[in-house]
Short mmCIF file of C-alpha atoms and ligand atoms in Angstrom, two decimals:
data_model
loop_
_atom_site.label_atom_id
_atom_site.label_comp_id
_atom_site.label_asym_id
_atom_site.label_seq_id
_atom_site.Cartn_x
_atom_site.Cartn_y
_atom_site.Cartn_z
CA MET J 1 -37.06 -6.05 34.80
CA LEU J 2 -34.35 -6.02 32.18
CA VAL J 3 -30.94 -6.38 33.75
CA MET J 4 -28.00 -5.52 31.61
CA SER J 5 -24.44 -5.78 32.65
CA LYS J 6 -22.29 -3.23 30.89
CA PHE J 7 -19.80 -6.03 30.22
CA CYS J 8 -22.36 -7.83 28.09
CA ILE J 9 -23.25 -4.98 25.79
CA PHE J 10 -21.70 -5.47 22.39
CA ALA J 11 -19.80 -2.34 21.52
CA PRO J 12 -18.09 -2.39 18.13
CA MET J 13 -14.74 -0.69 18.16
CA SER J 14 -14.58 2.66 16.44
CA ILE J 15 -12.24 3.46 13.58
CA LYS J 16 -10.23 5.56 16.01
CA GLU J 17 -9.88 2.66 18.46
CA ASN J 18 -8.99 0.25 15.68
CA LEU J 19 -6.28 2.61 14.46
CA GLN J 20 -4.84 2.99 17.96
CA HIS J 21 -4.84 -0.78 18.34
CA ILE J 22 -3.11 -1.36 14.97
CA ARG J 23 -0.50 1.34 15.63
CA GLN J 24 0.28 -0.34 18.93
CA LYS J 25 0.61 -3.74 17.24
CA ILE J 26 2.93 -2.26 14.62
CA GLN J 27 5.06 -0.72 17.34
CA GLN J 28 5.24 -4.04 19.19
CA ALA J 29 6.14 -5.93 16.02
CA CYS J 30 8.91 -3.40 15.32
CA GLN J 31 10.23 -3.71 18.85
CA ALA J 32 10.16 -7.51 18.69
CA SER J 33 12.43 -7.47 15.64
CA GLY J 34 14.68 -4.66 16.85
CA ARG J 35 13.38 -2.10 14.40
CA ALA J 36 12.50 1.54 14.95
CA ALA J 37 8.74 2.19 15.05
CA GLU J 38 9.19 4.89 12.38
CA SER J 39 10.59 2.32 9.95
CA VAL J 40 7.08 1.08 9.10
CA LYS J 41 4.42 3.22 7.42
CA LEU J 42 0.73 2.38 7.81
CA ILE J 43 -1.53 2.71 4.79
CA ALA J 44 -5.24 2.62 5.62
CA VAL J 45 -6.90 0.72 2.78
CA SER J 46 -10.25 2.41 2.19
CA LYS J 47 -11.62 0.63 -0.89
CA THR J 48 -15.45 0.35 -0.76
CA LYS J 49 -15.46 2.53 2.38
CA SER J 50 -17.18 5.92 2.46
CA ALA J 51 -15.71 9.42 2.52
CA GLU J 52 -17.15 9.74 6.05
CA GLN J 53 -15.16 6.72 7.22
CA ILE J 54 -11.98 8.08 5.65
CA TRP J 55 -12.65 11.43 7.31
CA LYS J 56 -12.95 9.67 10.69
CA ALA J 57 -9.63 7.93 10.20
CA TYR J 58 -8.08 11.27 9.20
CA GLN J 59 -9.43 12.86 12.38
CA ALA J 60 -7.71 10.06 14.29
CA GLY J 61 -4.40 11.13 12.76
CA GLN J 62 -4.20 8.81 9.74
CA ARG J 63 -2.64 10.47 6.65
CA LEU J 64 -1.75 7.64 4.23
CA PHE J 65 -4.64 5.97 2.41
CA GLY J 66 -4.71 3.25 -0.24
CA GLU J 67 -7.31 2.75 -2.95
CA ASN J 68 -7.61 -0.04 -5.52
CA TYR J 69 -9.75 1.46 -8.27
CA VAL J 70 -8.91 4.63 -10.21
CA GLN J 71 -12.52 5.81 -10.53
CA GLU J 72 -13.21 5.36 -6.82
CA LEU J 73 -9.94 7.05 -5.91
CA LEU J 74 -10.70 10.15 -8.03
CA GLN J 75 -14.23 10.40 -6.64
CA LYS J 76 -12.97 10.29 -3.08
CA GLN J 77 -10.23 12.86 -3.76
CA ALA J 78 -12.88 15.24 -5.10
CA HIS J 79 -15.36 14.57 -2.27
CA PRO J 80 -16.30 17.76 -0.35
CA LEU J 81 -15.37 16.12 2.97
CA LEU J 82 -11.90 15.14 1.77
CA HIS J 83 -10.62 17.34 -1.05
CA HIS J 84 -9.00 19.92 1.24
CA LEU J 85 -7.33 17.37 3.55
CA GLU J 86 -3.62 16.58 3.43
CA ILE J 87 -4.07 12.95 2.48
CA GLU J 88 -1.24 11.01 0.85
CA TRP J 89 -2.98 8.65 -1.60
CA HIS J 90 -1.44 5.39 -2.77
CA LEU J 91 -2.78 3.34 -5.67
CA ILE J 92 -2.60 -0.30 -4.57
CA GLY J 93 -4.89 -1.99 -7.12
CA HIS J 94 -4.13 -3.25 -10.61
CA LEU J 95 -3.65 -0.38 -13.07
CA GLN J 96 -4.63 -0.73 -16.73
CA SER J 97 -2.51 1.24 -19.18
CA ASN J 98 -5.54 3.12 -20.48
CA LYS J 99 -6.18 4.52 -16.97
CA ALA J 100 -2.56 5.54 -16.42
CA LYS J 101 -3.12 9.12 -17.54
CA HIS J 102 -5.76 9.62 -14.83
CA VAL J 103 -3.44 8.86 -11.93
CA VAL J 104 -0.17 10.53 -12.89
CA GLY J 105 0.14 13.55 -10.62
CA LYS J 106 -2.84 12.46 -8.51
CA VAL J 107 -1.19 9.98 -6.16
CA ALA J 108 1.93 9.93 -4.01
CA MET J 109 2.82 6.45 -5.20
CA ILE J 110 1.68 3.78 -7.62
CA GLN J 111 2.44 0.49 -5.90
CA THR J 112 1.23 -1.91 -8.57
CA VAL J 113 3.39 -1.51 -11.66
CA ASP J 114 3.42 -5.00 -13.16
CA SER J 115 4.91 -4.59 -16.64
CA VAL J 116 7.67 -2.63 -18.35
CA SER J 117 5.15 -1.28 -20.85
CA LEU J 118 2.95 0.14 -18.06
CA ALA J 119 6.07 1.78 -16.59
CA GLN J 120 6.84 3.29 -20.00
CA THR J 121 3.28 4.59 -20.36
CA LEU J 122 3.45 6.18 -16.90
CA ALA J 123 6.86 7.69 -17.69
CA ASN J 124 5.45 9.27 -20.87
CA TYR J 125 2.56 10.94 -19.04
CA ALA J 126 4.88 11.98 -16.22
CA ALA J 127 7.23 13.63 -18.74
CA LYS J 128 4.35 15.49 -20.42
CA ARG J 129 3.34 16.89 -17.04
CA ALA J 130 6.93 17.51 -15.88
CA ARG J 131 6.46 15.16 -12.95
CA CYS J 132 8.44 12.43 -11.31
CA VAL J 133 6.22 9.52 -10.27
CA PRO J 134 7.25 7.25 -7.40
CA ILE J 135 6.40 3.62 -8.11
CA LEU J 136 6.79 0.12 -6.70
CA LEU J 137 6.95 -3.07 -8.73
CA GLU J 138 4.32 -5.64 -7.81
CA VAL J 139 5.70 -9.15 -7.51
CA ASN J 140 3.48 -12.22 -7.79
CA ILE J 141 5.41 -13.95 -5.06
CA SER J 142 2.82 -16.68 -4.41
CA GLY J 143 2.67 -17.66 -8.08
CA GLU J 144 -1.14 -17.81 -8.05
CA ASN J 145 -2.64 -17.30 -11.51
CA SER J 146 -5.30 -15.00 -10.12
CA LYS J 147 -2.73 -12.48 -8.93
CA HIS J 148 -1.06 -9.69 -10.82
CA GLY J 149 2.62 -8.91 -10.70
CA PHE J 150 5.98 -9.86 -12.14
CA LYS J 151 7.17 -13.40 -11.67
CA PRO J 152 10.03 -13.35 -9.17
CA ASP J 153 12.54 -14.39 -11.85
CA GLU J 154 11.39 -11.58 -14.17
CA VAL J 155 11.73 -8.71 -11.74
CA GLU J 156 15.44 -8.13 -12.06
CA GLU J 157 15.39 -7.70 -15.83
CA ALA J 158 12.31 -5.45 -15.62
CA ALA J 159 13.85 -3.33 -12.88
CA LYS J 160 17.01 -2.79 -14.92
CA ASN J 161 14.85 -1.34 -17.71
CA ILE J 162 12.63 0.70 -15.42
CA PHE J 163 15.57 2.21 -13.50
CA GLN J 164 16.55 3.82 -16.83
CA LEU J 165 13.19 5.58 -17.35
CA ARG J 166 13.27 9.26 -16.60
CA ASN J 167 10.31 10.76 -14.72
CA LEU J 168 9.78 7.55 -12.76
CA GLU J 169 11.36 6.84 -9.42
CA LEU J 170 11.45 3.13 -8.67
CA ARG J 171 11.22 3.09 -4.88
CA GLY J 172 10.88 -0.63 -4.11
CA LEU J 173 8.66 -3.71 -4.26
CA MET J 174 5.13 -4.72 -3.29
CA CYS J 175 3.38 -8.07 -2.88
CA ILE J 176 0.27 -9.77 -1.50
CA GLY J 177 1.10 -12.79 0.64
CA SER J 178 -0.67 -16.14 0.52
CA PRO J 179 -3.57 -16.63 2.94
CA GLN J 180 -1.73 -19.51 4.67
CA ALA J 181 0.54 -18.08 7.37
CA PRO J 182 3.63 -20.31 6.97
CA LYS J 183 3.57 -19.81 3.21
CA ALA J 184 3.22 -16.05 3.58
CA LYS J 185 6.20 -15.94 5.93
CA ALA J 186 8.41 -17.71 3.37
CA GLU J 187 7.15 -15.37 0.65
CA PHE J 188 7.94 -12.26 2.71
CA LYS J 189 11.43 -13.62 3.31
CA ALA J 190 11.89 -14.17 -0.44
CA MET J 191 10.63 -10.62 -1.10
CA LYS J 192 13.20 -9.18 1.29
CA GLN J 193 16.00 -11.04 -0.51
CA LEU J 194 14.75 -9.86 -3.88
CA PHE J 195 14.52 -6.32 -2.51
CA GLU J 196 18.13 -6.38 -1.27
CA ARG J 197 19.37 -7.74 -4.61
CA LEU J 198 17.60 -5.01 -6.59
CA LYS J 199 18.83 -2.33 -4.20
CA CYS J 200 22.36 -3.29 -5.22
CA LEU J 201 21.40 -2.85 -8.88
CA SER J 202 19.73 0.51 -8.36
CA PRO J 203 21.53 3.55 -9.77
CA GLN J 204 20.20 5.39 -6.69
CA PRO J 205 20.09 2.83 -3.85
CA GLU J 206 19.33 5.55 -1.30
CA THR J 207 15.88 5.99 -2.90
CA PHE J 208 15.18 2.26 -3.23
CA THR J 209 13.80 1.88 0.27
CA GLU J 210 10.25 0.51 0.29
CA LEU J 211 8.99 -3.01 0.78
CA SER J 212 5.18 -2.93 0.82
CA MET J 213 3.81 -6.16 2.27
CA GLY J 214 1.44 -7.22 5.03
CA MET J 215 -2.33 -6.77 5.39
CA SER J 216 -4.81 -7.18 8.28
CA GLY J 217 -4.08 -10.88 8.69
CA ASP J 218 -0.31 -10.96 8.30
CA PHE J 219 1.22 -7.51 8.92
CA GLU J 220 3.14 -8.59 12.02
CA THR J 221 4.84 -11.39 10.08
CA ALA J 222 5.59 -8.96 7.26
CA ILE J 223 7.19 -6.49 9.69
CA ALA J 224 9.33 -9.27 11.16
CA GLU J 225 10.54 -10.00 7.62
CA GLY J 226 11.34 -6.37 6.78
CA ALA J 227 8.19 -4.62 5.50
CA THR J 228 8.47 -0.82 5.44
CA ILE J 229 4.84 -0.29 4.36
CA VAL J 230 1.85 -2.28 5.62
CA ARG J 231 -1.56 -1.95 3.93
CA ILE J 232 -4.44 -2.51 6.32
CA GLY J 233 -8.16 -2.30 5.54
CA THR J 234 -10.41 -4.70 7.46
CA ALA J 235 -8.73 -4.27 10.83
CA ILE J 236 -9.32 -0.49 10.63
CA PHE J 237 -12.64 -0.09 8.81
CA GLY J 238 -14.28 -3.48 9.42
CA GLU J 239 -15.33 -6.16 6.93
CA ARG J 240 -16.02 -5.14 3.35
C1 PLP K 1 -7.74 -4.86 0.06
C2 PLP K 1 -6.27 -4.81 0.05
C3 PLP K 1 -5.53 -4.67 1.24
C4 PLP K 1 -6.15 -4.65 2.61
O1 PLP K 1 -6.58 -5.93 2.97
P1 PLP K 1 -7.20 -6.22 4.44
O2 PLP K 1 -7.12 -7.71 4.55
O3 PLP K 1 -8.59 -5.71 4.41
O4 PLP K 1 -6.36 -5.53 5.43
C5 PLP K 1 -4.14 -4.56 1.13
N1 PLP K 1 -3.52 -4.60 -0.06
C6 PLP K 1 -4.20 -4.74 -1.21
C7 PLP K 1 -3.44 -4.77 -2.49
C8 PLP K 1 -5.58 -4.86 -1.20
O5 PLP K 1 -6.24 -5.02 -2.36
#
């Protein structure tokens, strides 16, 4: 006779359960650092995941989604399961200038602007379409060659130029932390300082409000250091 205890059956958590769990962790991290739970937005990172999986997350109340690749993003937006939903899409992957025209007007925010020339290109398309595009500047805070983004000592000069561009709204900064926890913590701290310095330089400081940092492995640290947007994939949708 086969005896099975229900405690031994492996039951993978559903997307809905994962989301509930993550939201709870975000709330706890906010509480631990004396912040309001509403001060942190959760972006569900759905790269390589199917329209069905995104739909499930949407049914569980998730509205903000992040995609890395323009082609994949546009395909998902047009997917019959998703095109009518009120999803707020964020582009969180590297953007090549020649793809810029495809995303202007299609996403709520482009988080990965990493050069003044890309900002200018986006501003030109935005002007043609009478749009204002919210953007973040990506900072290569870890200094790894493999990563995109402005060097920390280049950001201020770039931001001064980009603040002047009409049709773009520079809303804040974004980074990817190092895999090593203590290093990531120091990087998030440095990002927060950089963020505060640029806020003082902004012609409209009340709109310079977003610090996008923290992923599945380090979002609690990022929240402790001041993240206002966390971008979480694996802990919601499973391994890629
Ligand atoms: C893939 C990705 C994430 C999500 O990473 P997880 O470790 O799966 O949570 C967040 N931000 C960016 C820029 C990514 O490319």
